Amino acid sequence: MQPRSRRTFLTLGLLVTAGTALTACTEPHDDTPAGAARRPDPDEPIRLRAVAATDTLLAGYDALLPQAPQLQPLRAEVAQHRAALQPTTTAPPTVTAPPSTAPTTLTALAALEHQTAQSRLADLGAASPQLARLLASVSTAGVLHAVALGDPGTTAPAAAPSPSPDPATAFQDALSAEHAAVYGYGVVGARLTDDQQRTDARTTLAAHQSRRDAWQRLLTTSGATPTAAAAGYQLPFPVTDAPAATRLAAHLETRLTTVYADLVAAAPAPHRPLAADALRDSALRARHWGATPTPFPGLPSTPTPTPTPSITP
């Protein structure tokens, strides 16, 4: 048996990335003395665009809430996104949206969530590391909202794209996490009894193997030595039956959302979309295996809430 000291754990403590030292997207404290000139925030234009897109979403939810009150929890999460994205150097405006622009069906709202989620990623390269991580998390939440609303076109791809060559040692921890996921899904597949679940587990295992291989190629091309897989991994809890296997799959994917949210902040700007894609994929898989979605997938804590402006449709 592999000595305990050489095992790699799948638990929270050892599945961390280079981005762990970054704080969890809390609002910055303003220490500007009274009367002093305020330093411009380079993220402000990005935040304003993100808030404007969020306002459109909120107007869409408010237009449908009277006939679909079950949308309230999703609407509340979107309001949390707005509070987290709001620039701290400007006063929160009152939101107005023409009634004609609001979606009139759940299908249209799902499409708007999906479209908005994709648009969040356009600013990843220009944003600061912490804001990039927040944008990726909010984008992932939007994809989960679209799925909850019935968007049939929102699925996690079975294989990861190959990253373009570039030094990216921030991917070492992501590679280690994928090694652990590959091992974990071997256990998951061995304990499942339902044929469809076993097929899903095999498909997901192949996806993690593909992403593992992509990170290995990136690191090798950049001149780094990829982290090798450990001989064995200690599971976070005993996995002796199918229910425990599905919980392990949800645990693995949830942990990977944290890994990839941190990687969005830690990776070079050209590679942030790759990390954001991985964050989205793991969040979708976590939902598939029964994990409860959160307003900010991958973030260790939610941003400090601020009052949400009223929306006048």
mmCIF file of C-alpha atoms in Angstrom:
data_model
loop_
_atom_site.group_PDB
_atom_site.id
_atom_site.type_symbol
_atom_site.label_atom_id
_atom_site.label_comp_id
_atom_site.label_asym_id
_atom_site.label_seq_id
_atom_site.Cartn_x
_atom_site.Cartn_y
_atom_site.Cartn_z
ATOM 1 C CA MET A 1 0.000 0.000 0.000
ATOM 2 C CA GLN A 2 1.197 3.505 -0.798
ATOM 3 C CA PRO A 3 2.478 5.228 2.378
ATOM 4 C CA ARG A 4 -0.039 7.708 3.704
ATOM 5 C CA SER A 5 2.498 10.544 3.577
ATOM 6 C CA ARG A 6 2.817 10.165 -0.192
ATOM 7 C CA ARG A 7 -0.881 10.011 -0.969
ATOM 8 C CA THR A 8 -2.665 12.890 -2.587
ATOM 9 C CA PHE A 9 -5.993 13.808 -1.058
ATOM 10 C CA LEU A 10 -9.158 14.775 -2.892
ATOM 11 C CA THR A 11 -10.314 16.924 -0.019
ATOM 12 C CA LEU A 12 -10.534 20.699 0.079
ATOM 13 C CA GLY A 13 -7.199 21.262 1.762
ATOM 14 C CA LEU A 14 -4.972 19.904 -0.970
ATOM 15 C CA LEU A 15 -6.979 20.726 -4.099
ATOM 16 C CA VAL A 16 -5.925 24.356 -4.260
ATOM 17 C CA THR A 17 -4.314 26.341 -7.036
ATOM 18 C CA ALA A 18 -1.860 29.159 -7.378
ATOM 19 C CA GLY A 19 -4.803 31.513 -7.251
ATOM 20 C CA THR A 20 -5.822 30.496 -3.739
ATOM 21 C CA ALA A 21 -3.995 33.471 -2.274
ATOM 22 C CA LEU A 22 -6.326 35.776 -4.145
ATOM 23 C CA THR A 23 -9.182 37.109 -2.081
ATOM 24 C CA ALA A 24 -12.751 36.055 -2.826
ATOM 25 C CA CYS A 25 -14.039 38.986 -4.851
ATOM 26 C CA THR A 26 -15.061 41.135 -1.931
ATOM 27 C CA GLU A 27 -15.614 44.818 -2.514
ATOM 28 C CA PRO A 28 -12.386 46.827 -2.068
ATOM 29 C CA HIS A 29 -12.165 49.157 0.892
ATOM 30 C CA ASP A 30 -11.943 52.804 -0.073
ATOM 31 C CA ASP A 31 -9.135 54.536 1.858
ATOM 32 C CA THR A 32 -9.105 57.685 -0.267
ATOM 33 C CA PRO A 33 -8.799 60.715 2.073
ATOM 34 C CA ALA A 34 -11.589 63.253 1.964
ATOM 35 C CA GLY A 35 -10.950 65.825 -0.764
ATOM 36 C CA ALA A 36 -8.222 63.770 -2.435
ATOM 37 C CA ALA A 37 -8.421 62.810 -6.096
ATOM 38 C CA ARG A 38 -9.762 59.302 -6.562
ATOM 39 C CA ARG A 39 -7.536 56.990 -8.582
ATOM 40 C CA PRO A 40 -9.313 55.759 -11.724
ATOM 41 C CA ASP A 41 -10.371 52.127 -11.592
ATOM 42 C CA PRO A 42 -9.191 50.384 -14.799
ATOM 43 C CA ASP A 43 -11.907 47.771 -14.275
ATOM 44 C CA GLU A 44 -14.728 50.320 -14.180
ATOM 45 C CA PRO A 45 -15.645 50.198 -17.915
ATOM 46 C CA ILE A 46 -15.761 46.396 -17.748
ATOM 47 C CA ARG A 47 -17.884 46.468 -14.610
ATOM 48 C CA LEU A 48 -20.283 48.981 -16.165
ATOM 49 C CA ARG A 49 -20.758 46.780 -19.228
ATOM 50 C CA ALA A 50 -21.343 43.767 -16.997
ATOM 51 C CA VAL A 51 -23.859 45.682 -14.884
ATOM 52 C CA ALA A 52 -25.727 46.865 -17.995
ATOM 53 C CA ALA A 53 -26.034 43.283 -19.218
ATOM 54 C CA THR A 54 -27.217 42.228 -15.775
ATOM 55 C CA ASP A 55 -29.828 44.982 -15.761
ATOM 56 C CA THR A 56 -31.265 43.579 -18.980
ATOM 57 C CA LEU A 57 -31.491 40.161 -17.346
ATOM 58 C CA LEU A 58 -33.189 41.592 -14.273
ATOM 59 C CA ALA A 59 -35.740 43.378 -16.456
ATOM 60 C CA GLY A 60 -36.417 40.089 -18.210
ATOM 61 C CA TYR A 61 -37.033 38.291 -14.946
ATOM 62 C CA ASP A 62 -39.275 41.078 -13.673
ATOM 63 C CA ALA A 63 -41.345 40.947 -16.851
ATOM 64 C CA LEU A 64 -42.043 37.243 -16.343
ATOM 65 C CA LEU A 65 -42.317 37.052 -12.550
ATOM 66 C CA PRO A 66 -46.073 37.873 -12.387
ATOM 67 C CA GLN A 67 -46.927 34.704 -14.321
ATOM 68 C CA ALA A 68 -43.902 32.662 -13.243
ATOM 69 C CA PRO A 69 -43.161 33.340 -9.539
ATOM 70 C CA GLN A 70 -40.905 30.263 -9.453
ATOM 71 C CA LEU A 71 -38.276 32.433 -11.150
ATOM 72 C CA GLN A 72 -37.713 34.424 -7.950
ATOM 73 C CA PRO A 73 -34.695 32.372 -6.721
ATOM 74 C CA LEU A 74 -32.912 32.792 -10.049
ATOM 75 C CA ARG A 75 -33.789 36.479 -10.119
ATOM 76 C CA ALA A 76 -32.323 36.848 -6.618
ATOM 77 C CA GLU A 77 -29.050 35.315 -7.799
ATOM 78 C CA VAL A 78 -28.888 37.718 -10.740
ATOM 79 C CA ALA A 79 -29.396 40.580 -8.275
ATOM 80 C CA GLN A 80 -26.426 39.248 -6.276
ATOM 81 C CA HIS A 81 -24.366 39.228 -9.463
ATOM 82 C CA ARG A 82 -25.224 42.883 -10.052
ATOM 83 C CA ALA A 83 -24.211 43.834 -6.536
ATOM 84 C CA ALA A 84 -20.858 42.070 -6.958
ATOM 85 C CA LEU A 85 -20.167 43.612 -10.366
ATOM 86 C CA GLN A 86 -21.198 47.177 -9.444
ATOM 87 C CA PRO A 87 -18.240 49.630 -9.572
ATOM 88 C CA THR A 88 -17.438 51.132 -6.204
ATOM 89 C CA THR A 89 -16.407 54.494 -7.665
ATOM 90 C CA THR A 90 -19.821 55.381 -9.051
ATOM 91 C CA ALA A 91 -23.247 55.639 -7.500
ATOM 92 C CA PRO A 92 -25.583 52.754 -8.411
ATOM 93 C CA PRO A 93 -28.015 54.030 -11.046
ATOM 94 C CA THR A 94 -31.706 53.304 -11.138
ATOM 95 C CA VAL A 95 -32.298 50.713 -13.826
ATOM 96 C CA THR A 96 -34.822 51.270 -16.580
ATOM 97 C CA ALA A 97 -35.578 48.920 -19.438
ATOM 98 C CA PRO A 98 -38.135 49.369 -22.254
ATOM 99 C CA PRO A 99 -40.881 46.737 -21.967
ATOM 100 C CA SER A 100 -40.451 45.819 -25.633
ATOM 101 C CA THR A 101 -36.937 44.497 -25.022
ATOM 102 C CA ALA A 102 -37.880 42.133 -22.214
ATOM 103 C CA PRO A 103 -38.332 38.427 -23.021
ATOM 104 C CA THR A 104 -41.915 37.231 -23.000
ATOM 105 C CA THR A 105 -41.349 33.474 -22.575
ATOM 106 C CA LEU A 106 -39.159 31.213 -20.459
ATOM 107 C CA THR A 107 -37.462 30.028 -23.634
ATOM 108 C CA ALA A 108 -36.542 33.595 -24.537
ATOM 109 C CA LEU A 109 -35.272 34.233 -21.003
ATOM 110 C CA ALA A 110 -33.141 31.079 -21.175
ATOM 111 C CA ALA A 111 -31.662 32.293 -24.462
ATOM 112 C CA LEU A 112 -30.938 35.695 -22.898
ATOM 113 C CA GLU A 113 -29.186 34.050 -19.944
ATOM 114 C CA HIS A 114 -27.084 31.971 -22.329
ATOM 115 C CA GLN A 115 -26.216 34.949 -24.527
ATOM 116 C CA THR A 116 -25.314 37.087 -21.508
ATOM 117 C CA ALA A 117 -23.163 34.297 -20.056
ATOM 118 C CA GLN A 118 -21.153 34.165 -23.272
ATOM 119 C CA SER A 119 -20.766 37.939 -23.404
ATOM 120 C CA ARG A 120 -19.223 37.995 -19.918
ATOM 121 C CA LEU A 121 -16.187 36.140 -21.258
ATOM 122 C CA ALA A 122 -15.308 38.806 -23.828
ATOM 123 C CA ASP A 123 -13.667 40.954 -21.139
ATOM 124 C CA LEU A 124 -11.661 38.221 -19.401
ATOM 125 C CA GLY A 125 -8.363 39.229 -20.979
ATOM 126 C CA ALA A 126 -8.701 42.926 -20.132
ATOM 127 C CA ALA A 127 -9.995 42.514 -16.577
ATOM 128 C CA SER A 128 -7.903 42.372 -13.426
ATOM 129 C CA PRO A 129 -7.308 38.848 -12.095
ATOM 130 C CA GLN A 130 -9.972 39.127 -9.394
ATOM 131 C CA LEU A 131 -12.571 40.626 -11.732
ATOM 132 C CA ALA A 132 -11.781 37.996 -14.385
ATOM 133 C CA ARG A 133 -12.452 35.292 -11.823
ATOM 134 C CA LEU A 134 -15.742 36.946 -10.857
ATOM 135 C CA LEU A 135 -16.801 37.310 -14.502
ATOM 136 C CA ALA A 136 -16.074 33.643 -15.160
ATOM 137 C CA SER A 137 -18.061 32.630 -12.091
ATOM 138 C CA VAL A 138 -21.040 34.828 -12.995
ATOM 139 C CA SER A 139 -20.897 33.551 -16.574
ATOM 140 C CA THR A 140 -21.010 29.987 -15.278
ATOM 141 C CA ALA A 141 -23.989 30.834 -13.072
ATOM 142 C CA GLY A 142 -25.746 32.202 -16.152
ATOM 143 C CA VAL A 143 -25.181 28.936 -18.005
ATOM 144 C CA LEU A 144 -26.659 27.050 -15.045
ATOM 145 C CA HIS A 145 -29.640 29.420 -15.085
ATOM 146 C CA ALA A 146 -30.140 28.744 -18.794
ATOM 147 C CA VAL A 147 -30.146 25.001 -18.124
ATOM 148 C CA ALA A 148 -32.645 25.434 -15.288
ATOM 149 C CA LEU A 149 -34.868 27.430 -17.639
ATOM 150 C CA GLY A 150 -34.784 24.646 -20.210
ATOM 151 C CA ASP A 151 -32.121 25.790 -22.669
ATOM 152 C CA PRO A 152 -31.518 22.621 -24.727
ATOM 153 C CA GLY A 153 -28.337 23.925 -26.338
ATOM 154 C CA THR A 154 -26.345 24.351 -23.124
ATOM 155 C CA THR A 155 -24.257 21.254 -22.509
ATOM 156 C CA ALA A 156 -20.745 20.532 -21.337
ATOM 157 C CA PRO A 157 -18.468 19.377 -24.186
ATOM 158 C CA ALA A 158 -17.049 15.892 -23.973
ATOM 159 C CA ALA A 159 -13.473 16.949 -24.741
ATOM 160 C CA ALA A 160 -11.280 19.928 -23.961
ATOM 161 C CA PRO A 161 -9.719 22.055 -26.721
ATOM 162 C CA SER A 162 -5.941 22.111 -26.947
ATOM 163 C CA PRO A 163 -4.490 25.342 -25.525
ATOM 164 C CA SER A 164 -2.072 27.279 -27.701
ATOM 165 C CA PRO A 165 1.589 26.994 -26.623
ATOM 166 C CA ASP A 166 2.630 29.530 -24.030
ATOM 167 C CA PRO A 167 4.427 29.414 -20.658
ATOM 168 C CA ALA A 168 1.660 28.709 -18.150
ATOM 169 C CA THR A 169 2.926 27.161 -14.937
ATOM 170 C CA ALA A 170 -0.335 28.192 -13.293
ATOM 171 C CA PHE A 171 -1.794 25.101 -14.955
ATOM 172 C CA GLN A 172 0.263 22.710 -12.799
ATOM 173 C CA ASP A 173 -2.335 22.696 -10.030
ATOM 174 C CA ALA A 174 -5.131 22.271 -12.553
ATOM 175 C CA LEU A 175 -3.262 19.277 -13.945
ATOM 176 C CA SER A 176 -2.941 17.792 -10.450
ATOM 177 C CA ALA A 177 -6.674 18.252 -9.911
ATOM 178 C CA GLU A 178 -7.435 16.517 -13.207
ATOM 179 C CA HIS A 179 -5.194 13.596 -12.211
ATOM 180 C CA ALA A 180 -7.291 13.283 -9.055
ATOM 181 C CA ALA A 181 -10.541 13.540 -11.021
ATOM 182 C CA VAL A 182 -9.462 10.790 -13.422
ATOM 183 C CA TYR A 183 -8.732 8.514 -10.467
ATOM 184 C CA GLY A 184 -11.989 9.470 -8.773
ATOM 185 C CA TYR A 185 -14.115 8.697 -11.807
ATOM 186 C CA GLY A 186 -12.547 5.261 -11.975
ATOM 187 C CA VAL A 187 -14.032 4.671 -8.534
ATOM 188 C CA VAL A 188 -17.347 6.279 -9.520
ATOM 189 C CA GLY A 189 -17.784 4.065 -12.568
ATOM 190 C CA ALA A 190 -17.002 0.913 -10.599
ATOM 191 C CA ARG A 191 -19.768 1.585 -8.064
ATOM 192 C CA LEU A 192 -22.598 2.740 -10.326
ATOM 193 C CA THR A 193 -25.255 0.212 -11.303
ATOM 194 C CA ASP A 194 -27.500 2.229 -13.616
ATOM 195 C CA ASP A 195 -26.465 1.845 -17.270
ATOM 196 C CA GLN A 196 -27.064 5.491 -18.171
ATOM 197 C CA GLN A 197 -25.098 6.730 -15.156
ATOM 198 C CA ARG A 198 -22.233 4.406 -16.022
ATOM 199 C CA THR A 199 -22.255 5.783 -19.566
ATOM 200 C CA ASP A 200 -22.247 9.331 -18.183
ATOM 201 C CA ALA A 201 -19.327 8.450 -15.919
ATOM 202 C CA ARG A 202 -17.328 7.004 -18.822
ATOM 203 C CA THR A 203 -18.025 10.092 -20.943
ATOM 204 C CA THR A 204 -16.971 12.385 -18.122
ATOM 205 C CA LEU A 205 -13.852 10.338 -17.429
ATOM 206 C CA ALA A 206 -12.858 10.739 -21.086
ATOM 207 C CA ALA A 207 -13.442 14.501 -20.833
ATOM 208 C CA HIS A 208 -11.168 14.767 -17.789
ATOM 209 C CA GLN A 209 -8.518 12.650 -19.481
ATOM 210 C CA SER A 210 -8.695 14.977 -22.479
ATOM 211 C CA ARG A 211 -8.305 18.090 -20.347
ATOM 212 C CA ARG A 212 -5.500 16.468 -18.371
ATOM 213 C CA ASP A 213 -3.694 15.737 -21.627
ATOM 214 C CA ALA A 214 -4.244 19.324 -22.811
ATOM 215 C CA TRP A 215 -2.618 20.745 -19.673
ATOM 216 C CA GLN A 216 0.262 18.293 -20.030
ATOM 217 C CA ARG A 217 0.871 19.430 -23.613
ATOM 218 C CA LEU A 218 0.742 23.077 -22.605
ATOM 219 C CA LEU A 219 3.257 22.581 -19.812
ATOM 220 C CA THR A 220 5.585 20.474 -21.935
ATOM 221 C CA THR A 221 5.517 23.014 -24.756
ATOM 222 C CA SER A 222 6.312 25.819 -22.330
ATOM 223 C CA GLY A 223 9.360 23.925 -21.071
ATOM 224 C CA ALA A 224 7.904 22.829 -17.740
ATOM 225 C CA THR A 225 7.730 19.270 -16.444
ATOM 226 C CA PRO A 226 4.079 18.291 -15.980
ATOM 227 C CA THR A 227 3.085 17.107 -12.519
ATOM 228 C CA ALA A 228 2.795 13.320 -12.497
ATOM 229 C CA ALA A 229 -0.228 11.487 -11.171
ATOM 230 C CA ALA A 230 0.097 10.055 -7.694
ATOM 231 C CA ALA A 231 0.127 6.283 -7.212
ATOM 232 C CA GLY A 232 -3.034 6.515 -5.116
ATOM 233 C CA TYR A 233 -5.597 9.029 -3.875
ATOM 234 C CA GLN A 234 -7.530 8.987 -0.619
ATOM 235 C CA LEU A 235 -11.217 9.580 -1.139
ATOM 236 C CA PRO A 236 -13.088 12.191 0.949
ATOM 237 C CA PHE A 237 -15.547 9.546 2.197
ATOM 238 C CA PRO A 238 -16.154 5.807 1.732
ATOM 239 C CA VAL A 239 -17.606 4.926 -1.674
ATOM 240 C CA THR A 240 -19.279 1.533 -1.367
ATOM 241 C CA ASP A 241 -22.496 1.924 -3.381
ATOM 242 C CA ALA A 242 -24.112 3.886 -6.207
ATOM 243 C CA PRO A 243 -25.445 6.813 -4.091
ATOM 244 C CA ALA A 244 -21.977 7.363 -2.639
ATOM 245 C CA ALA A 245 -20.519 7.198 -6.149
ATOM 246 C CA THR A 246 -22.798 9.969 -7.393
ATOM 247 C CA ARG A 247 -21.884 12.061 -4.339
ATOM 248 C CA LEU A 248 -18.213 11.540 -5.142
ATOM 249 C CA ALA A 249 -18.764 12.674 -8.731
ATOM 250 C CA ALA A 250 -20.557 15.805 -7.501
ATOM 251 C CA HIS A 251 -17.750 16.410 -4.993
ATOM 252 C CA LEU A 252 -15.049 16.080 -7.650
ATOM 253 C CA GLU A 253 -16.744 18.501 -10.012
ATOM 254 C CA THR A 254 -17.529 21.009 -7.270
ATOM 255 C CA ARG A 255 -13.894 20.997 -6.172
ATOM 256 C CA LEU A 256 -12.826 21.513 -9.782
ATOM 257 C CA THR A 257 -14.999 24.626 -10.037
ATOM 258 C CA THR A 258 -12.853 26.149 -7.292
ATOM 259 C CA VAL A 259 -9.663 25.051 -9.039
ATOM 260 C CA TYR A 260 -10.711 26.594 -12.327
ATOM 261 C CA ALA A 261 -12.163 29.784 -10.873
ATOM 262 C CA ASP A 262 -8.783 30.383 -9.252
ATOM 263 C CA LEU A 263 -7.048 29.470 -12.502
ATOM 264 C CA VAL A 264 -8.972 32.191 -14.346
ATOM 265 C CA ALA A 265 -7.275 34.689 -12.041
ATOM 266 C CA ALA A 266 -3.844 33.033 -12.023
ATOM 267 C CA ALA A 267 -3.389 32.132 -15.697
ATOM 268 C CA PRO A 268 -1.998 34.453 -18.376
ATOM 269 C CA ALA A 269 -4.760 36.507 -19.993
ATOM 270 C CA PRO A 270 -4.794 34.540 -23.287
ATOM 271 C CA HIS A 271 -5.538 31.338 -21.367
ATOM 272 C CA ARG A 272 -8.341 32.706 -19.187
ATOM 273 C CA PRO A 273 -11.091 31.584 -21.600
ATOM 274 C CA LEU A 274 -9.779 28.007 -21.344
ATOM 275 C CA ALA A 275 -10.015 28.133 -17.558
ATOM 276 C CA ALA A 276 -13.480 29.717 -17.771
ATOM 277 C CA ASP A 277 -14.630 26.920 -20.097
ATOM 278 C CA ALA A 278 -13.337 24.337 -17.629
ATOM 279 C CA LEU A 279 -15.146 26.110 -14.778
ATOM 280 C CA ARG A 280 -18.408 26.035 -16.734
ATOM 281 C CA ASP A 281 -18.020 22.374 -17.677
ATOM 282 C CA SER A 282 -17.379 21.283 -14.096
ATOM 283 C CA ALA A 283 -20.303 23.339 -12.785
ATOM 284 C CA LEU A 284 -22.623 21.707 -15.325
ATOM 285 C CA ARG A 285 -21.369 18.254 -14.412
ATOM 286 C CA ALA A 286 -21.681 18.979 -10.702
ATOM 287 C CA ARG A 287 -25.317 19.910 -11.305
ATOM 288 C CA HIS A 288 -25.823 16.733 -13.329
ATOM 289 C CA TRP A 289 -24.554 14.595 -10.430
ATOM 290 C CA GLY A 290 -26.804 16.318 -7.911
ATOM 291 C CA ALA A 291 -24.744 19.161 -6.468
ATOM 292 C CA THR A 292 -26.713 22.243 -5.461
ATOM 293 C CA PRO A 293 -25.859 25.221 -7.720
ATOM 294 C CA THR A 294 -24.565 28.361 -6.018
ATOM 295 C CA PRO A 295 -24.843 32.026 -7.080
ATOM 296 C CA PHE A 296 -21.071 32.225 -7.614
ATOM 297 C CA PRO A 297 -19.733 28.853 -8.828
ATOM 298 C CA GLY A 298 -16.143 28.216 -7.842
ATOM 299 C CA LEU A 299 -15.802 31.103 -5.396
ATOM 300 C CA PRO A 300 -15.071 30.194 -1.773
ATOM 301 C CA SER A 301 -17.406 32.875 -0.460
ATOM 302 C CA THR A 302 -19.937 35.261 -1.902
ATOM 303 C CA PRO A 303 -19.079 38.932 -2.405
ATOM 304 C CA THR A 304 -20.223 41.445 0.165
ATOM 305 C CA PRO A 305 -23.838 42.281 -0.705
ATOM 306 C CA THR A 306 -24.903 45.831 -1.447
ATOM 307 C CA PRO A 307 -28.409 47.230 -1.936
ATOM 308 C CA THR A 308 -29.885 46.244 -5.293
ATOM 309 C CA PRO A 309 -31.411 49.159 -7.284
ATOM 310 C CA SER A 310 -35.032 48.916 -8.232
ATOM 311 C CA ILE A 311 -35.971 48.056 -11.802
ATOM 312 C CA THR A 312 -38.674 49.958 -13.613
ATOM 313 C CA PRO A 313 -39.915 47.914 -16.576
#
